[in-house]
mmCIF file of C-alpha atoms and ligand atoms in Angstrom:
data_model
loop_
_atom_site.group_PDB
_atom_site.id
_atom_site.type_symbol
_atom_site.label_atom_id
_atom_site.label_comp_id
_atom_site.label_asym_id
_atom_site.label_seq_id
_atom_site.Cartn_x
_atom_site.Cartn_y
_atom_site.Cartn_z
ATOM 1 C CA UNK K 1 1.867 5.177 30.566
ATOM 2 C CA UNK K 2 3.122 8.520 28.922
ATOM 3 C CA UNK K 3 -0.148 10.288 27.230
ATOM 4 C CA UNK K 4 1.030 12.658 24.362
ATOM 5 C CA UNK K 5 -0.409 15.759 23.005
ATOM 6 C CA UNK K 6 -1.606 15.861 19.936
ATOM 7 C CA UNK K 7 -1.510 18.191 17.253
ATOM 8 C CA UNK K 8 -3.551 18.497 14.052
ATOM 9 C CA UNK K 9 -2.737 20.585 11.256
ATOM 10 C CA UNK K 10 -5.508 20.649 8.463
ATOM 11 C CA UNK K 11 -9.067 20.158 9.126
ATOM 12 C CA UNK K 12 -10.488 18.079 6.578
ATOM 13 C CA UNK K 13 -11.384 14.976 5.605
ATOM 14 C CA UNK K 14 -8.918 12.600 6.866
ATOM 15 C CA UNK K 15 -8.238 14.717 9.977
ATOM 16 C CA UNK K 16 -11.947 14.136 10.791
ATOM 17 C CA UNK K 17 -11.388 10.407 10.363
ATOM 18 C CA UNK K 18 -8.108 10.516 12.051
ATOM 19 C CA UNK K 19 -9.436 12.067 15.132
ATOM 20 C CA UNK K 20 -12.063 9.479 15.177
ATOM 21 C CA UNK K 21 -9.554 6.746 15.211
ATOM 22 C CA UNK K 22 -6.861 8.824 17.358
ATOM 23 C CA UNK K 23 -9.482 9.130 20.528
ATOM 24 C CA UNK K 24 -9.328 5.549 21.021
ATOM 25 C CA UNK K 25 -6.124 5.639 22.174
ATOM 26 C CA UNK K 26 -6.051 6.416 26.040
ATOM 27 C CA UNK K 27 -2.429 7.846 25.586
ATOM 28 C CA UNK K 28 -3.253 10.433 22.788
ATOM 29 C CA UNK K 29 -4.183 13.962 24.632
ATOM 30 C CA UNK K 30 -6.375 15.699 21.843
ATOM 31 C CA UNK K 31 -4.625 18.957 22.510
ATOM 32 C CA UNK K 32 -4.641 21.169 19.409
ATOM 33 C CA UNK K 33 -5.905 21.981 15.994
ATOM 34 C CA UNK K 34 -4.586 24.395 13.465
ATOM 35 C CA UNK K 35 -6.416 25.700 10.258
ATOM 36 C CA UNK K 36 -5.686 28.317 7.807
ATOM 37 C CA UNK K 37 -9.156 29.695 9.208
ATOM 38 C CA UNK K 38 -10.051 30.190 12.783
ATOM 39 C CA UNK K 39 -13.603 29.081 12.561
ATOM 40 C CA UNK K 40 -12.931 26.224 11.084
ATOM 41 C CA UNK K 41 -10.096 25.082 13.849
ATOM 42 C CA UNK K 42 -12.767 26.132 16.568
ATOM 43 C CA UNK K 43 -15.382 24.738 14.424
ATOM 44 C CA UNK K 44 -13.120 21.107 14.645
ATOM 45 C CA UNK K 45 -12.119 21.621 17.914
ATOM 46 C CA UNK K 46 -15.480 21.835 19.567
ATOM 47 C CA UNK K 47 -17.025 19.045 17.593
ATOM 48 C CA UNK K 48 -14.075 16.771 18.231
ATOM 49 C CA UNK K 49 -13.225 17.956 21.398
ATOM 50 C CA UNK K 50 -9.729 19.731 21.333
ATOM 51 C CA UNK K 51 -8.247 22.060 24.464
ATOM 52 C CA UNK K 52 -7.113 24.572 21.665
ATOM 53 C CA UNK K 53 -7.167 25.721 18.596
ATOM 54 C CA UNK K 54 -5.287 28.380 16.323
ATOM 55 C CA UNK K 55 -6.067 30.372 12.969
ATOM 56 C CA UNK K 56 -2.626 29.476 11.387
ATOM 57 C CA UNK K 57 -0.569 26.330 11.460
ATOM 58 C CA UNK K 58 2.474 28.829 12.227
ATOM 59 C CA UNK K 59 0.663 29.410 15.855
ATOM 60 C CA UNK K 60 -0.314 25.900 16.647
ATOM 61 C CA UNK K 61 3.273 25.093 16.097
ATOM 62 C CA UNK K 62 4.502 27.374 17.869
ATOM 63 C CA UNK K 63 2.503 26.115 21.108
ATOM 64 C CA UNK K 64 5.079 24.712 23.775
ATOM 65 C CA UNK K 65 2.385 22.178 24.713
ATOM 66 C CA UNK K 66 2.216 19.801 21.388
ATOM 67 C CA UNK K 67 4.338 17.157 21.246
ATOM 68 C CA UNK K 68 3.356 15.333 17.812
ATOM 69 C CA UNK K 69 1.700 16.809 14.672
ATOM 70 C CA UNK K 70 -0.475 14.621 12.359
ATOM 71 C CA UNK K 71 0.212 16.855 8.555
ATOM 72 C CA UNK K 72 -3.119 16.292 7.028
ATOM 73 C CA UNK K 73 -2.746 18.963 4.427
ATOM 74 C CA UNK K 74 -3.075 18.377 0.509
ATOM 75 C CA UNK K 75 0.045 15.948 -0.829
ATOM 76 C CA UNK K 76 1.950 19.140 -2.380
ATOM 77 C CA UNK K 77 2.057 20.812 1.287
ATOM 78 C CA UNK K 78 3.529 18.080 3.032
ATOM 79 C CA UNK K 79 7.388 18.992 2.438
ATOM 80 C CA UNK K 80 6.922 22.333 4.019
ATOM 81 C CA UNK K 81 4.513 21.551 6.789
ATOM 82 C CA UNK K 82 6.694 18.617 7.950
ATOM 83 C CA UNK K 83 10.032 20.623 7.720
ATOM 84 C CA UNK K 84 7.825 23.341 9.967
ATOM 85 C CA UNK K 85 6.597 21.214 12.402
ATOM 86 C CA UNK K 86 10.372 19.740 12.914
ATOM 87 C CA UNK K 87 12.182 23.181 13.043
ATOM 88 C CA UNK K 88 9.492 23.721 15.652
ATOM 89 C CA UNK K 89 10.875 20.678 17.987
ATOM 90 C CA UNK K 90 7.607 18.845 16.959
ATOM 91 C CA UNK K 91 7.503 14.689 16.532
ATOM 92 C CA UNK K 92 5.463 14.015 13.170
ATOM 93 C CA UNK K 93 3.572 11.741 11.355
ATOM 94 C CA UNK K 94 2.853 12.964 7.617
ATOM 95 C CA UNK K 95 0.054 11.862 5.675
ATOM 96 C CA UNK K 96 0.678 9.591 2.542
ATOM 97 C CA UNK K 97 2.362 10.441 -0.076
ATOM 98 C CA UNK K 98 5.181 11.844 2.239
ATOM 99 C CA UNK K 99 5.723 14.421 -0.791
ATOM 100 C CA UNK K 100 5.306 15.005 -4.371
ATOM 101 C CA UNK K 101 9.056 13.527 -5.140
ATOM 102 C CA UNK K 102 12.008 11.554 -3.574
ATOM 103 C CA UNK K 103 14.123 14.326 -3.775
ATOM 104 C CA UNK K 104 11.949 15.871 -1.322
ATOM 105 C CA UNK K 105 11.322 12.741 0.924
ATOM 106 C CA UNK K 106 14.484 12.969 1.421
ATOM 107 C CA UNK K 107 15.163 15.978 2.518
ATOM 108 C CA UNK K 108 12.108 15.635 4.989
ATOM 109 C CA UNK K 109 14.116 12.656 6.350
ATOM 110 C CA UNK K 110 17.578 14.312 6.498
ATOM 111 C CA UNK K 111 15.450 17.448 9.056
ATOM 112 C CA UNK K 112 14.293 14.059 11.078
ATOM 113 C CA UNK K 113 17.756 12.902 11.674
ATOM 114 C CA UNK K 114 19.146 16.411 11.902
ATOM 115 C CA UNK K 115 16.920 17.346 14.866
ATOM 116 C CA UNK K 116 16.383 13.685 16.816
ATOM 117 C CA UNK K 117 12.843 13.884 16.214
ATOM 118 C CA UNK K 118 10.204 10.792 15.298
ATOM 119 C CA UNK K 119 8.699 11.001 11.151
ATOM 120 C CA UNK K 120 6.800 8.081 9.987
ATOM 121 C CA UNK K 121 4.843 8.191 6.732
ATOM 122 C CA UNK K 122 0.900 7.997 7.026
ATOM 123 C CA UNK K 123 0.724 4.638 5.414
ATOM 124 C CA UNK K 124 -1.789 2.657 7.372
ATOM 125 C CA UNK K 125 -2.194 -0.524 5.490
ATOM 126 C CA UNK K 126 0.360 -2.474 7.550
ATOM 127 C CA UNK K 127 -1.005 -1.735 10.510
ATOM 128 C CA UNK K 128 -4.283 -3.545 10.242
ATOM 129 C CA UNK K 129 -5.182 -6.512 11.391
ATOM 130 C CA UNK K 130 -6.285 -8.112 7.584
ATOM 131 C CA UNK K 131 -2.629 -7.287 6.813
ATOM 132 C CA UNK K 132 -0.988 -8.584 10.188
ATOM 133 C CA UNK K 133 -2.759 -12.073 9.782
ATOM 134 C CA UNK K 134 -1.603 -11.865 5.894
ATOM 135 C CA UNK K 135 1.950 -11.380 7.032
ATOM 136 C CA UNK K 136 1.536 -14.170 9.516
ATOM 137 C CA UNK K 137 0.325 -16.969 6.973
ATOM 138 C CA UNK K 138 2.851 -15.855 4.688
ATOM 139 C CA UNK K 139 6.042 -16.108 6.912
ATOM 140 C CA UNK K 140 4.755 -19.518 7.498
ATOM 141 C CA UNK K 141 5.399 -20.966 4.728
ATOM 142 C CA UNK K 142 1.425 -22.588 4.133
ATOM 143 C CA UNK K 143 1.453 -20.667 0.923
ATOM 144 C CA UNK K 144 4.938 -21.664 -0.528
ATOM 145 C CA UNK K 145 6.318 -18.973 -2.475
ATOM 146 C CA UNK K 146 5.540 -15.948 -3.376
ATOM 147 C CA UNK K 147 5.422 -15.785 -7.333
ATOM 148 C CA UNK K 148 3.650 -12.680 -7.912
ATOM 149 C CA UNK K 149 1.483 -9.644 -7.339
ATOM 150 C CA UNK K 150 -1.195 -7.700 -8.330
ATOM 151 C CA UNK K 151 -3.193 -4.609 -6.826
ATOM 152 C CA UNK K 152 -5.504 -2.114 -7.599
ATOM 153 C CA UNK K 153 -7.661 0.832 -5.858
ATOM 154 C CA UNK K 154 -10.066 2.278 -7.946
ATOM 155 C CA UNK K 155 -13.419 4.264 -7.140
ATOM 156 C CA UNK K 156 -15.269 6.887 -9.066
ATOM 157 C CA UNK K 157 -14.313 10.384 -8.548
ATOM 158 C CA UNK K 158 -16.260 12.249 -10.833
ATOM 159 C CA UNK K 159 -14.047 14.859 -12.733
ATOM 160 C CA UNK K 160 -14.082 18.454 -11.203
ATOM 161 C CA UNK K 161 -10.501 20.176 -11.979
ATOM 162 C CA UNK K 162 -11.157 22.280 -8.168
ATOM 163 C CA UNK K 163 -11.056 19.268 -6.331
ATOM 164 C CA UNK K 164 -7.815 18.044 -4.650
ATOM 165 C CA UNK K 165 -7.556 14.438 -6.405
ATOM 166 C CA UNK K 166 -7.796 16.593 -10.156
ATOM 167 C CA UNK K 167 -5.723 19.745 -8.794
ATOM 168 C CA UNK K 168 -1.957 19.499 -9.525
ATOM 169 C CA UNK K 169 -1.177 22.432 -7.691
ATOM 170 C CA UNK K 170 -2.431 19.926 -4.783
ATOM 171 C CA UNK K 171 -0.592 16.905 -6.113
ATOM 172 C CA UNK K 172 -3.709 15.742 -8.049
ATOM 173 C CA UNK K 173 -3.606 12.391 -9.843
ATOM 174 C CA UNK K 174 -4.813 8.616 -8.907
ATOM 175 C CA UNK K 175 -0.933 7.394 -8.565
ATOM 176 C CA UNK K 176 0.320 9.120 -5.394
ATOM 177 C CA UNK K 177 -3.316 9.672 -3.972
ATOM 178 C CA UNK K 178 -4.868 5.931 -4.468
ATOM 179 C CA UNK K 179 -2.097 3.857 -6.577
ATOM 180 C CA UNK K 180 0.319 4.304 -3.400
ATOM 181 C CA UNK K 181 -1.345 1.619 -1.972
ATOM 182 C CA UNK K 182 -0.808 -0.953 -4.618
ATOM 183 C CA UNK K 183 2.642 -0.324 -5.089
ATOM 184 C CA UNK K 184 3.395 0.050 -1.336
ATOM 185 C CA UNK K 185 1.981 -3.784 -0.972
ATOM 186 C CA UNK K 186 4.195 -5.095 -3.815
ATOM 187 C CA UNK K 187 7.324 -2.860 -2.781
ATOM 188 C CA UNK K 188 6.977 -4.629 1.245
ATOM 189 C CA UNK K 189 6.668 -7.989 -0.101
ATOM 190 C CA UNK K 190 8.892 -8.231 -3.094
ATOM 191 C CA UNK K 191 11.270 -5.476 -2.684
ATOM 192 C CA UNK K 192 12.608 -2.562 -4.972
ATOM 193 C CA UNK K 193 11.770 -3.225 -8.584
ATOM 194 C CA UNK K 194 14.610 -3.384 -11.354
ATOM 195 C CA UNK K 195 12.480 -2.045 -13.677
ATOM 196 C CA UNK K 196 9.289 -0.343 -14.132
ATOM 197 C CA UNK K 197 6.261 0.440 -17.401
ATOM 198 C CA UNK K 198 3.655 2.493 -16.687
ATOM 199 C CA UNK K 199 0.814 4.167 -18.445
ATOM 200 C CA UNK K 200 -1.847 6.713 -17.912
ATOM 201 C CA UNK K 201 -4.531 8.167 -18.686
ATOM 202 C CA UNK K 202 -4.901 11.813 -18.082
ATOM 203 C CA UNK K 203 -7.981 14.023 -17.188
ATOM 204 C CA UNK K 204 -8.057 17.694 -18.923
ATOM 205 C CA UNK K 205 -5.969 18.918 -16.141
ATOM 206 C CA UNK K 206 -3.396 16.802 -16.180
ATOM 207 C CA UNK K 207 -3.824 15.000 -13.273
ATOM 208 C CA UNK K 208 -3.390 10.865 -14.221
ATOM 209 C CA UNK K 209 -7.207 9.825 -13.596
ATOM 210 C CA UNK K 210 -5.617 6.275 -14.337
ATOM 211 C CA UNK K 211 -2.672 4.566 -14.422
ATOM 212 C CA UNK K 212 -1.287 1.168 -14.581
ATOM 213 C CA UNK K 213 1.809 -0.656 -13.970
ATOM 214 C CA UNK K 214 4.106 -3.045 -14.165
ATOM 215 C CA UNK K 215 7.179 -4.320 -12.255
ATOM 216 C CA UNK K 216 9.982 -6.286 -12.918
ATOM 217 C CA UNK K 217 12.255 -7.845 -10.506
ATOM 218 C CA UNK K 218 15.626 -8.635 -10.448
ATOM 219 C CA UNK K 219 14.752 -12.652 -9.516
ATOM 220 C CA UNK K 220 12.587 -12.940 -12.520
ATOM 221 C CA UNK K 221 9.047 -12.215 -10.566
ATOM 222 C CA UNK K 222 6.722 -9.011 -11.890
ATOM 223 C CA UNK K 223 3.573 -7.665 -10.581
ATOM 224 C CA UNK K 224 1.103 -5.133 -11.993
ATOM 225 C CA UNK K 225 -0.785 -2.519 -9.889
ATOM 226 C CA UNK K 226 -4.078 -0.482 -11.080
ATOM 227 C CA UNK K 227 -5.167 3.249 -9.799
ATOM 228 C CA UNK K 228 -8.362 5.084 -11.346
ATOM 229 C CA UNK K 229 -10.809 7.623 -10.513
ATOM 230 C CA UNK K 230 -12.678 6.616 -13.224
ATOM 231 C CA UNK K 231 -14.248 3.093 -12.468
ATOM 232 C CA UNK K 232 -15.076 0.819 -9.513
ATOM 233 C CA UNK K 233 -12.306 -2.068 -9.517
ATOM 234 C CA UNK K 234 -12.202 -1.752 -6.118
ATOM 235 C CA UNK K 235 -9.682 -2.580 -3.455
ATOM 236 C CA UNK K 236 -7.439 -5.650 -3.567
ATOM 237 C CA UNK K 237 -4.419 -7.019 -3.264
ATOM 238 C CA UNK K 238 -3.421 -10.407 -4.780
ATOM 239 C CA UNK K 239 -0.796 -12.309 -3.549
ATOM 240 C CA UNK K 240 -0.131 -15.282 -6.110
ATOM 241 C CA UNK K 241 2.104 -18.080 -4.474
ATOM 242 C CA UNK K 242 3.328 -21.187 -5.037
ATOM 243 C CA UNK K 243 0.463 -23.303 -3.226
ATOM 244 C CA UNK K 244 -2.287 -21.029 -3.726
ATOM 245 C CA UNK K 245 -3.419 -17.243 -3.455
ATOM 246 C CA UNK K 246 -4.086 -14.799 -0.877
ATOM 247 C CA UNK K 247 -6.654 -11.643 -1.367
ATOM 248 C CA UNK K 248 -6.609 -8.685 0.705
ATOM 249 C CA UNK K 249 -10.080 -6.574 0.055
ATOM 250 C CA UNK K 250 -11.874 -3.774 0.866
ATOM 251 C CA UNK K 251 -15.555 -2.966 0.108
ATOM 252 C CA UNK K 252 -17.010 -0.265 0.778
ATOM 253 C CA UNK K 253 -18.078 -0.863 4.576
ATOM 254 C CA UNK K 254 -14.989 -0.869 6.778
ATOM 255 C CA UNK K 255 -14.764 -4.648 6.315
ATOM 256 C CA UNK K 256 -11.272 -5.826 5.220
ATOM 257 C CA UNK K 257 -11.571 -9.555 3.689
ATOM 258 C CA UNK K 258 -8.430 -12.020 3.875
ATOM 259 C CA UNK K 259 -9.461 -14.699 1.723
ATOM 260 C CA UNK K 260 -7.022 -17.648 1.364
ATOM 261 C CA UNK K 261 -7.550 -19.931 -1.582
ATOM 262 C CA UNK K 262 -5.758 -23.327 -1.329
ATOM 263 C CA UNK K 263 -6.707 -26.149 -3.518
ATOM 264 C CA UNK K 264 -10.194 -27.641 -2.646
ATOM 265 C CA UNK K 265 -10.355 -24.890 0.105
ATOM 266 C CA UNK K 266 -11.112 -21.083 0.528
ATOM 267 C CA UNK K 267 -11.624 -19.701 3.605
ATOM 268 C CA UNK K 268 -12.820 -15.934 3.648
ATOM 269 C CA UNK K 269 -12.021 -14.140 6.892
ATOM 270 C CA UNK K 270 -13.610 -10.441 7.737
ATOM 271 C CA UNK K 271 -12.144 -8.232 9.868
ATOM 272 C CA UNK K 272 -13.904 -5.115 11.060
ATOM 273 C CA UNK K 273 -11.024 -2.815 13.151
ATOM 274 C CA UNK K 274 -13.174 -0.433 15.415
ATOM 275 C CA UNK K 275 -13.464 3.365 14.166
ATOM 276 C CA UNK K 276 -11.639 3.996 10.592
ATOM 277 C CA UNK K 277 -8.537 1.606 11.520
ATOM 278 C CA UNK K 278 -6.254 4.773 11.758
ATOM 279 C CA UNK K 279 -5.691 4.445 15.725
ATOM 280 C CA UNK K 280 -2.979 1.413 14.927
ATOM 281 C CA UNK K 281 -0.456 4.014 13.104
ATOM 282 C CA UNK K 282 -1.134 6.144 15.831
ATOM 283 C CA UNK K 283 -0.430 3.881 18.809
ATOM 284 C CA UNK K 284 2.514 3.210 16.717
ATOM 285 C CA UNK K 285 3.991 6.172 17.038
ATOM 286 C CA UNK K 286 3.272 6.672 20.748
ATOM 287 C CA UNK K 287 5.099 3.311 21.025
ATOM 288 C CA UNK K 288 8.079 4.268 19.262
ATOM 289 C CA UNK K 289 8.052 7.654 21.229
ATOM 290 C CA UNK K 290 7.635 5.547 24.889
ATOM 291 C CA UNK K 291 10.947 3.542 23.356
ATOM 292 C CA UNK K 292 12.864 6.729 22.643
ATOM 293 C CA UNK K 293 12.892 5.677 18.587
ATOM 294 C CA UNK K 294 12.970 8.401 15.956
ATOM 295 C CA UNK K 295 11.223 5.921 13.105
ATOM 296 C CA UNK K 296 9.300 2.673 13.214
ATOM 297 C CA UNK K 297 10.285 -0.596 12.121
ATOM 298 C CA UNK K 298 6.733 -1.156 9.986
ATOM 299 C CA UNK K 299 6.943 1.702 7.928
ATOM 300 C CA UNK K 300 10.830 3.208 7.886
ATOM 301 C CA UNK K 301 11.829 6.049 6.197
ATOM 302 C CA UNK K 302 13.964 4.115 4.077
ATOM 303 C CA UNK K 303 10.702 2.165 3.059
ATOM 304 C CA UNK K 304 9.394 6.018 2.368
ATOM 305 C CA UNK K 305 12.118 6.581 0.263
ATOM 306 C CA UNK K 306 11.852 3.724 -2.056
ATOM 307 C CA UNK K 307 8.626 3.977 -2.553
ATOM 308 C CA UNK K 308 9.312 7.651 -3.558
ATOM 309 C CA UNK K 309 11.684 6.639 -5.864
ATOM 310 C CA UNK K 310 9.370 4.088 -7.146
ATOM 311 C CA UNK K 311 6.849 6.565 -8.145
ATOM 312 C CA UNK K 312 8.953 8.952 -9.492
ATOM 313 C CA UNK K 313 10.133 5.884 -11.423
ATOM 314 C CA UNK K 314 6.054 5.672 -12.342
ATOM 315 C CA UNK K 315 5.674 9.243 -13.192
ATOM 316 C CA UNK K 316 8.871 9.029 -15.804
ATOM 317 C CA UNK K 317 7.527 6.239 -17.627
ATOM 318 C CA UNK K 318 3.965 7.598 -17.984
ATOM 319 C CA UNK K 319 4.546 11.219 -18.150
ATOM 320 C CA UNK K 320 2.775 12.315 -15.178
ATOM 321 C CA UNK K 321 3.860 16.044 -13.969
ATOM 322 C CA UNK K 322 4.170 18.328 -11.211
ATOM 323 C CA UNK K 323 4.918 21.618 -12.742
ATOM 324 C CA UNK K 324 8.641 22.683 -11.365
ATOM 325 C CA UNK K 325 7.926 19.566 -8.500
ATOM 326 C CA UNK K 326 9.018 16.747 -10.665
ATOM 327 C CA UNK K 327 12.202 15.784 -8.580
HETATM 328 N N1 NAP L 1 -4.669 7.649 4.968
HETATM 329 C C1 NAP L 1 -5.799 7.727 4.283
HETATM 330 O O1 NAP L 1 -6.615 6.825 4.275
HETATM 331 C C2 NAP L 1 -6.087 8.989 3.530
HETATM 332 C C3 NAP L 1 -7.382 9.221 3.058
HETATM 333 C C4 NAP L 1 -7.637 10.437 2.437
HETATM 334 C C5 NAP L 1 -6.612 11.344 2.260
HETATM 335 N N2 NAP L 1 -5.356 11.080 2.707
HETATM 336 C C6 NAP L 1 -4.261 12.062 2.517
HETATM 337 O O2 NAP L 1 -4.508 13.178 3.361
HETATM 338 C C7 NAP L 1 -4.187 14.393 2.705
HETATM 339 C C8 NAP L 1 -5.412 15.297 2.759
HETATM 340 O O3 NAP L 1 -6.486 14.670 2.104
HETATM 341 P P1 NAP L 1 -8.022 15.078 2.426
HETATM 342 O O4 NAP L 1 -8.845 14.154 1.620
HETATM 343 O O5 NAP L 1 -8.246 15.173 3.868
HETATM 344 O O6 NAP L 1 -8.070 16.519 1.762
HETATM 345 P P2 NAP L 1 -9.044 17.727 2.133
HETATM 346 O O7 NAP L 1 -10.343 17.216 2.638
HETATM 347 O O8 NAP L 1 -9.020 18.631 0.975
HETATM 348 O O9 NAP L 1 -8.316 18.419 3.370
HETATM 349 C C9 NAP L 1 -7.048 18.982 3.284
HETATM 350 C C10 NAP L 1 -6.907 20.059 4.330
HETATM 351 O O10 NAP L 1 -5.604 20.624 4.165
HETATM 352 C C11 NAP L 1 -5.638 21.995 4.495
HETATM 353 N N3 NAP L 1 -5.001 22.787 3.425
HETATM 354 C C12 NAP L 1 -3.847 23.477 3.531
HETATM 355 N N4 NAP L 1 -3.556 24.124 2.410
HETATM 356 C C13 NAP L 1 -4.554 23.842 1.542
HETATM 357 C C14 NAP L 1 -4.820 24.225 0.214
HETATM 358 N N5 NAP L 1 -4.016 25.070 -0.456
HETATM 359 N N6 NAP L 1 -5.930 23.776 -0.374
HETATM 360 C C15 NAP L 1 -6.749 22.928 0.260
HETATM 361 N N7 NAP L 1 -6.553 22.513 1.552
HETATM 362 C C16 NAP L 1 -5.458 22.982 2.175
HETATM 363 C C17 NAP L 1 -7.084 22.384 4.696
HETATM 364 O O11 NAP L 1 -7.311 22.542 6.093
HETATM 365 P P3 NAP L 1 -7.560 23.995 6.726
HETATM 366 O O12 NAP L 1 -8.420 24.719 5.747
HETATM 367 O O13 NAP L 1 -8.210 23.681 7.999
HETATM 368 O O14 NAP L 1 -6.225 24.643 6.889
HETATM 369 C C18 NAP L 1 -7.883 21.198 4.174
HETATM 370 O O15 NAP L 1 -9.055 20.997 4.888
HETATM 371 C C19 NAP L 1 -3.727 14.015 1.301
HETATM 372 O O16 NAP L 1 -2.319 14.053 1.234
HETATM 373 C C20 NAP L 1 -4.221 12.592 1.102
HETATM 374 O O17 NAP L 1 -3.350 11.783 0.314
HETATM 375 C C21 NAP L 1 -5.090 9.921 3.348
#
């Protein structure tokens, strides 16, 4: 089995969490970090164990030796890290949202193609096992129908306009940090909305703290999705079908609950992936790497793209900005 070395640019949360999940994997070489500050990519590497580590994300690119870059950096850096860890000859997965607009998804996805390298969108959700066993009961046809949808992710962030989820110079907002999610469940299971209402509500910085929407579909089906900062909803995704309902959750232990109501019956299953659950997008990658592919069949970029599109759909209707990012 090929190992690959790894590459991680950004040193914060999720790349902590990432790491955690990523050294799982016996095929994942944890070969480099790079921070905007050399302590801090020391700092990482020693703790996490990393061969190297560089005081710019210029130099870590620039090392012959990685192979794939994680992009962990705020959602309004993603376009130009990707595009620099491409031009560098670098394979790439990109943390969600893939970037602040479709325009620029696609141009991330157009440097892919251009230079015959692997980009797959941070979106880890489909990987997990709650979701796989979802998809399985689904296809087979116990639950009839699908008629409709409905997510939400919602926690308390308590407003501070210097952190990144308030900060629109960092892409700021519950929609593409949290409300992704939603709308990436309804978009894989009932395809591209015809139409789309939305509404937010904003914090003093403009970032949405909450928004909520609704989608219509060209077969006559709809299905709402919920973000907030601003109250604890929680984690769920509702899938209402002809014969009964399935519930994805989350609490707020790693648990993910599949619970499958069917008249007279309701079975709650847990599922508890080892780690943070982020070591199934990576092994995905390695896969498609070992098979010579440039995307992955779970999470395409033309999946990316919609979804894009289906935000910036969002963001019209409820008058979310990005100063001079807005397509
Ligand atoms: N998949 C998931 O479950 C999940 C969960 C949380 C977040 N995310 C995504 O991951 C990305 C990062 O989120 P996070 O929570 O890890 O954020 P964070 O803790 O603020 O970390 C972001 C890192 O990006 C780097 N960075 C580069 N330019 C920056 C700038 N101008 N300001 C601040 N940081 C900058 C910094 O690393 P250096 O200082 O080392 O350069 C920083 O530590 C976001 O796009 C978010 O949507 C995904």
């Amino acid at each position: 089995m090929k190992a690959y070395n790894w590459g991680i640019l950004g040193t914060g949360n999720i790349a902590h969490k990432f790491v955690r999940s990523l050294i799982l994997l016996d095929n994942a070489n944890l070969y480099a970090v790079g921070s905007r500050d050399a302590g801090r990519a020391e700092q990482f590497a020693g703790e996490l164990g990393f061969r190297k580590h560089f005081g710019s994300y210029e130099e870590m690119l620039a090392d012959p030796g990685v192979e794939v870059v994680y992009i962990s950096s705020p959602h309004s850096f993603h376009l130009e890290h990707t595009l620099m860890a491409l031009r560098n000859g670098k394979h790439v997965i990109c943390e969600k949202p893939m970037s602040l607009n479709a325009g620029e998804v696609s141009r991330m996805i157009d440097e892919a193609r251009r230079s015959g390298l692997f980009l797959m969108e941070a979106l880890w959700p489909p990987f997990q096992p709650s979701y796989l066993k979802a998809e399985e009961i689904l296809k087979s046809g116990k639950m009839g129908k699908l008629l409709h949808m409905r997510g939400r992710f919602a926690f308390v962030s308590p407003y501070d306009p210097e952190l990144r989820t308030y900060n629109l110079a960092l892409g700021g907002g519950s929609l593409l940090d949290i409300g992704i999610y939603p709308v990436m469940d309804i978009l894989r299971y009932m395809g591209e909305p015809e139409s789309v209402s939305a509404v937010s509500l904003f914090a003093p910085t403009g970032a949405d703290e909450s928004t909520a929407m609704i989608f219509r579909f060209s077969d006559g089906r709809m299905a709402e999705a919920y973000s907030s900062f601003a109250n604890m909803a929680g984690i769920a995704t509702e899938f209402n079908c002809e014969n009964g309902n399935l519930i994805l959750t989350r609490g707020r232990d790693r648990n993910q609950h599949l619970i499958i109501e069917l008249p007279g019956d309701t079975d709650n299953r847990i599922f508890t992936p080892p780690a943070q659950g982020y070591q199934y997008e990576a092994a995905e990658v390695m896969s498609c790497l070992d098979r010579g592919l440039t995307e992955s069949a779970v999470v395409p970029l033309s999946f990316s793209l919609t979804l894009a599109r289906t935000l910036d759909d969002v963001r019209r209707k409820a008058g979310i900005r990005y100063p001079g990012r807005d397509r």
